[in-house]
Amino acid sequence: MDRFDIALLEALQNDSSLSIADLAERVALSPSACHRRVKALEQTGVIAGYGARLDPKLLGLTMEVFVEITLNSQSREAMDRFERAVGDFDDILECHLMSGTADYLLRVAARDLGQYDSIHRDCLARLPGVSAMRSSFSLRRIKQMRGYPVR
């Protein structure tokens, strides 16, 4: 990647709705060169997709919860079963396989404690092979991810 690719990635992470013309102007490329570079970054998978950043509070999601999960077994079958099940629940926003004391870290958003209780009972408690679950509630987000560093 050269400086133009880096500039394109930074601009698209900041605002993926930019037209090719606006993007080209922002990174000092012709529109055709800009289009070719963006297509190449998409084809190589560096750009994995596009989306909008939503404000969870405006959606009524005032709670962010991090849930540490420990499994009964770390066998491949147990982990595969757990990971497949996580994919079935839209309430689980992220799932990370971890090193350390917990096997997985989940991120969940909820409107309030009542909704989190429902998510806990109807979603998290149904995940296979769980031996322990520990929830931590975010009190306040200090910094939100705005994109990956590309430099």
PDB file of C-alpha atoms in Angstrom:
ATOM      1  CA  MET A   1       0.000   0.000   0.000  1.00  0.00           C
ATOM      2  CA  ASP A   2       1.230   3.439  -0.830  1.00  0.00           C
ATOM      3  CA  ARG A   3       0.249   6.844   0.514  1.00  0.00           C
ATOM      4  CA  PHE A   4      -2.795   7.042  -1.790  1.00  0.00           C
ATOM      5  CA  ASP A   5      -4.188   3.711  -0.572  1.00  0.00           C
ATOM      6  CA  ILE A   6      -3.624   4.801   3.026  1.00  0.00           C
ATOM      7  CA  ALA A   7      -5.359   8.130   2.361  1.00  0.00           C
ATOM      8  CA  LEU A   8      -8.279   6.308   0.711  1.00  0.00           C
ATOM      9  CA  LEU A   9      -8.662   3.926   3.637  1.00  0.00           C
ATOM     10  CA  GLU A  10      -8.558   6.741   6.172  1.00  0.00           C
ATOM     11  CA  ALA A  11     -11.137   8.766   4.242  1.00  0.00           C
ATOM     12  CA  LEU A  12     -13.465   5.784   3.765  1.00  0.00           C
ATOM     13  CA  GLN A  13     -13.245   4.805   7.437  1.00  0.00           C
ATOM     14  CA  ASN A  14     -14.213   8.349   8.333  1.00  0.00           C
ATOM     15  CA  ASP A  15     -17.084   8.532   5.824  1.00  0.00           C
ATOM     16  CA  SER A  16     -17.861   5.556   3.600  1.00  0.00           C
ATOM     17  CA  SER A  17     -20.684   7.431   1.874  1.00  0.00           C
ATOM     18  CA  LEU A  18     -18.299   9.666  -0.094  1.00  0.00           C
ATOM     19  CA  SER A  19     -18.799   9.567  -3.842  1.00  0.00           C
ATOM     20  CA  ILE A  20     -15.818   8.547  -5.947  1.00  0.00           C
ATOM     21  CA  ALA A  21     -15.531  12.156  -7.146  1.00  0.00           C
ATOM     22  CA  ASP A  22     -15.418  13.522  -3.578  1.00  0.00           C
ATOM     23  CA  LEU A  23     -13.062  10.758  -2.461  1.00  0.00           C
ATOM     24  CA  ALA A  24     -10.747  11.402  -5.416  1.00  0.00           C
ATOM     25  CA  GLU A  25     -10.655  15.116  -4.641  1.00  0.00           C
ATOM     26  CA  ARG A  26      -9.941  14.436  -0.960  1.00  0.00           C
ATOM     27  CA  VAL A  27      -6.916  12.213  -1.737  1.00  0.00           C
ATOM     28  CA  ALA A  28      -5.670  14.120  -4.800  1.00  0.00           C
ATOM     29  CA  LEU A  29      -6.338  11.452  -7.437  1.00  0.00           C
ATOM     30  CA  SER A  30      -8.323  11.452 -10.639  1.00  0.00           C
ATOM     31  CA  PRO A  31     -11.746   9.832 -10.277  1.00  0.00           C
ATOM     32  CA  SER A  32     -10.760   6.915 -12.543  1.00  0.00           C
ATOM     33  CA  ALA A  33      -7.536   6.226 -10.590  1.00  0.00           C
ATOM     34  CA  CYS A  34      -9.447   6.525  -7.335  1.00  0.00           C
ATOM     35  CA  HIS A  35     -12.104   4.081  -8.561  1.00  0.00           C
ATOM     36  CA  ARG A  36      -9.470   1.554  -9.680  1.00  0.00           C
ATOM     37  CA  ARG A  37      -7.689   1.738  -6.319  1.00  0.00           C
ATOM     38  CA  VAL A  38     -10.893   1.354  -4.307  1.00  0.00           C
ATOM     39  CA  LYS A  39     -11.910  -1.658  -6.426  1.00  0.00           C
ATOM     40  CA  ALA A  40      -8.460  -3.209  -5.907  1.00  0.00           C
ATOM     41  CA  LEU A  41      -8.705  -2.673  -2.131  1.00  0.00           C
ATOM     42  CA  GLU A  42     -12.153  -4.309  -2.188  1.00  0.00           C
ATOM     43  CA  GLN A  43     -10.970  -7.267  -4.297  1.00  0.00           C
ATOM     44  CA  THR A  44      -7.993  -7.971  -2.029  1.00  0.00           C
ATOM     45  CA  GLY A  45     -10.284  -7.860   1.013  1.00  0.00           C
ATOM     46  CA  VAL A  46      -8.591  -4.883   2.674  1.00  0.00           C
ATOM     47  CA  ILE A  47     -11.987  -3.183   2.366  1.00  0.00           C
ATOM     48  CA  ALA A  48     -14.258  -5.891   3.737  1.00  0.00           C
ATOM     49  CA  GLY A  49     -17.507  -3.946   3.358  1.00  0.00           C
ATOM     50  CA  TYR A  50     -19.287  -0.687   4.027  1.00  0.00           C
ATOM     51  CA  GLY A  51     -21.686   0.349   6.747  1.00  0.00           C
ATOM     52  CA  ALA A  52     -23.099   3.160   8.808  1.00  0.00           C
ATOM     53  CA  ARG A  53     -22.039   3.883  12.390  1.00  0.00           C
ATOM     54  CA  LEU A  54     -25.208   4.098  14.433  1.00  0.00           C
ATOM     55  CA  ASP A  55     -25.626   5.929  17.717  1.00  0.00           C
ATOM     56  CA  PRO A  56     -26.768   3.265  20.199  1.00  0.00           C
ATOM     57  CA  LYS A  57     -28.306   5.840  22.550  1.00  0.00           C
ATOM     58  CA  LEU A  58     -30.540   7.191  19.779  1.00  0.00           C
ATOM     59  CA  LEU A  59     -31.649   3.591  19.201  1.00  0.00           C
ATOM     60  CA  GLY A  60     -32.537   3.339  22.891  1.00  0.00           C
ATOM     61  CA  LEU A  61     -29.575   1.082  23.688  1.00  0.00           C
ATOM     62  CA  THR A  62     -28.218   2.780  26.806  1.00  0.00           C
ATOM     63  CA  MET A  63     -26.340  -0.212  28.237  1.00  0.00           C
ATOM     64  CA  GLU A  64     -23.227  -1.874  26.901  1.00  0.00           C
ATOM     65  CA  VAL A  65     -22.285  -5.143  28.569  1.00  0.00           C
ATOM     66  CA  PHE A  66     -19.135  -7.221  28.277  1.00  0.00           C
ATOM     67  CA  VAL A  67     -19.662 -10.868  29.151  1.00  0.00           C
ATOM     68  CA  GLU A  68     -16.784 -13.215  29.943  1.00  0.00           C
ATOM     69  CA  ILE A  69     -17.598 -16.820  29.095  1.00  0.00           C
ATOM     70  CA  THR A  70     -15.771 -19.896  30.354  1.00  0.00           C
ATOM     71  CA  LEU A  71     -16.578 -23.230  28.737  1.00  0.00           C
ATOM     72  CA  ASN A  72     -16.755 -26.670  30.361  1.00  0.00           C
ATOM     73  CA  SER A  73     -14.272 -27.926  27.786  1.00  0.00           C
ATOM     74  CA  GLN A  74     -11.821 -26.355  25.386  1.00  0.00           C
ATOM     75  CA  SER A  75     -12.136 -29.213  22.905  1.00  0.00           C
ATOM     76  CA  ARG A  76     -12.482 -28.252  19.274  1.00  0.00           C
ATOM     77  CA  GLU A  77     -16.018 -29.672  19.208  1.00  0.00           C
ATOM     78  CA  ALA A  78     -17.107 -27.666  22.275  1.00  0.00           C
ATOM     79  CA  MET A  79     -15.630 -24.455  20.917  1.00  0.00           C
ATOM     80  CA  ASP A  80     -17.120 -25.012  17.446  1.00  0.00           C
ATOM     81  CA  ARG A  81     -20.565 -25.677  18.983  1.00  0.00           C
ATOM     82  CA  PHE A  82     -20.328 -22.510  21.094  1.00  0.00           C
ATOM     83  CA  GLU A  83     -19.146 -20.360  18.185  1.00  0.00           C
ATOM     84  CA  ARG A  84     -21.912 -21.606  15.888  1.00  0.00           C
ATOM     85  CA  ALA A  85     -24.518 -20.870  18.571  1.00  0.00           C
ATOM     86  CA  VAL A  86     -23.193 -17.324  19.075  1.00  0.00           C
ATOM     87  CA  GLY A  87     -23.894 -16.653  15.398  1.00  0.00           C
ATOM     88  CA  ASP A  88     -27.571 -17.482  15.945  1.00  0.00           C
ATOM     89  CA  PHE A  89     -28.158 -14.580  18.354  1.00  0.00           C
ATOM     90  CA  ASP A  90     -28.365 -11.017  17.014  1.00  0.00           C
ATOM     91  CA  ASP A  91     -28.190  -9.677  20.574  1.00  0.00           C
ATOM     92  CA  ILE A  92     -24.527 -10.737  20.691  1.00  0.00           C
ATOM     93  CA  LEU A  93     -22.780  -7.907  18.857  1.00  0.00           C
ATOM     94  CA  GLU A  94     -19.236  -9.285  19.060  1.00  0.00           C
ATOM     95  CA  CYS A  95     -17.549 -12.455  20.203  1.00  0.00           C
ATOM     96  CA  HIS A  96     -13.802 -12.801  20.741  1.00  0.00           C
ATOM     97  CA  LEU A  97     -11.819 -15.935  21.573  1.00  0.00           C
ATOM     98  CA  MET A  98      -9.567 -14.838  24.410  1.00  0.00           C
ATOM     99  CA  SER A  99      -6.377 -15.781  26.168  1.00  0.00           C
ATOM    100  CA  GLY A 100      -6.387 -15.545  29.958  1.00  0.00           C
ATOM    101  CA  THR A 101      -9.016 -16.722  32.414  1.00  0.00           C
ATOM    102  CA  ALA A 102     -12.126 -16.471  30.213  1.00  0.00           C
ATOM    103  CA  ASP A 103     -12.441 -18.397  26.963  1.00  0.00           C
ATOM    104  CA  TYR A 104     -14.597 -15.794  25.190  1.00  0.00           C
ATOM    105  CA  LEU A 105     -15.546 -12.151  25.555  1.00  0.00           C
ATOM    106  CA  LEU A 106     -18.945 -11.068  24.240  1.00  0.00           C
ATOM    107  CA  ARG A 107     -20.284  -7.564  23.722  1.00  0.00           C
ATOM    108  CA  VAL A 108     -24.010  -6.992  24.132  1.00  0.00           C
ATOM    109  CA  ALA A 109     -26.144  -3.833  24.004  1.00  0.00           C
ATOM    110  CA  ALA A 110     -29.463  -3.418  25.813  1.00  0.00           C
ATOM    111  CA  ARG A 111     -32.051  -0.736  26.500  1.00  0.00           C
ATOM    112  CA  ASP A 112     -32.021  -1.332  30.254  1.00  0.00           C
ATOM    113  CA  LEU A 113     -31.476  -3.972  32.950  1.00  0.00           C
ATOM    114  CA  GLY A 114     -34.794  -5.615  32.136  1.00  0.00           C
ATOM    115  CA  GLN A 115     -33.822  -6.165  28.526  1.00  0.00           C
ATOM    116  CA  TYR A 116     -30.380  -7.404  29.559  1.00  0.00           C
ATOM    117  CA  ASP A 117     -32.077  -9.853  31.929  1.00  0.00           C
ATOM    118  CA  SER A 118     -34.100 -11.141  28.953  1.00  0.00           C
ATOM    119  CA  ILE A 119     -30.972 -11.395  26.793  1.00  0.00           C
ATOM    120  CA  HIS A 120     -29.225 -13.223  29.629  1.00  0.00           C
ATOM    121  CA  ARG A 121     -32.070 -15.714  30.068  1.00  0.00           C
ATOM    122  CA  ASP A 122     -33.128 -16.176  26.444  1.00  0.00           C
ATOM    123  CA  CYS A 123     -29.772 -15.932  24.699  1.00  0.00           C
ATOM    124  CA  LEU A 124     -26.681 -16.201  26.870  1.00  0.00           C
ATOM    125  CA  ALA A 125     -28.031 -18.963  29.128  1.00  0.00           C
ATOM    126  CA  ARG A 126     -28.833 -21.046  26.028  1.00  0.00           C
ATOM    127  CA  LEU A 127     -25.257 -21.048  24.734  1.00  0.00           C
ATOM    128  CA  PRO A 128     -23.852 -24.594  24.819  1.00  0.00           C
ATOM    129  CA  GLY A 129     -21.033 -25.719  27.082  1.00  0.00           C
ATOM    130  CA  VAL A 130     -20.898 -22.659  29.335  1.00  0.00           C
ATOM    131  CA  SER A 131     -19.576 -23.311  32.832  1.00  0.00           C
ATOM    132  CA  ALA A 132     -19.267 -19.684  33.985  1.00  0.00           C
ATOM    133  CA  MET A 133     -20.478 -16.292  32.856  1.00  0.00           C
ATOM    134  CA  ARG A 134     -19.413 -12.912  34.238  1.00  0.00           C
ATOM    135  CA  SER A 135     -21.044  -9.661  33.117  1.00  0.00           C
ATOM    136  CA  SER A 136     -19.401  -6.242  33.374  1.00  0.00           C
ATOM    137  CA  PHE A 137     -21.377  -3.110  32.596  1.00  0.00           C
ATOM    138  CA  SER A 138     -19.779  -0.167  30.845  1.00  0.00           C
ATOM    139  CA  LEU A 139     -20.375   2.969  32.860  1.00  0.00           C
ATOM    140  CA  ARG A 140     -19.348   5.336  30.082  1.00  0.00           C
ATOM    141  CA  ARG A 141     -17.649   5.027  26.714  1.00  0.00           C
ATOM    142  CA  ILE A 142     -14.505   7.124  26.708  1.00  0.00           C
ATOM    143  CA  LYS A 143     -13.405   6.535  23.128  1.00  0.00           C
ATOM    144  CA  GLN A 144     -15.327   4.915  20.313  1.00  0.00           C
ATOM    145  CA  MET A 145     -13.580   3.058  17.543  1.00  0.00           C
ATOM    146  CA  ARG A 146     -13.469   5.247  14.455  1.00  0.00           C
ATOM    147  CA  GLY A 147     -11.417   2.848  12.336  1.00  0.00           C
ATOM    148  CA  TYR A 148      -8.185   0.916  12.258  1.00  0.00           C
ATOM    149  CA  PRO A 149      -4.829   2.669  12.100  1.00  0.00           C
ATOM    150  CA  VAL A 150      -3.549   2.267   8.546  1.00  0.00           C
ATOM    151  CA  ARG A 151      -0.230   4.065   8.782  1.00  0.00           C
TER     152      ARG A 151
END
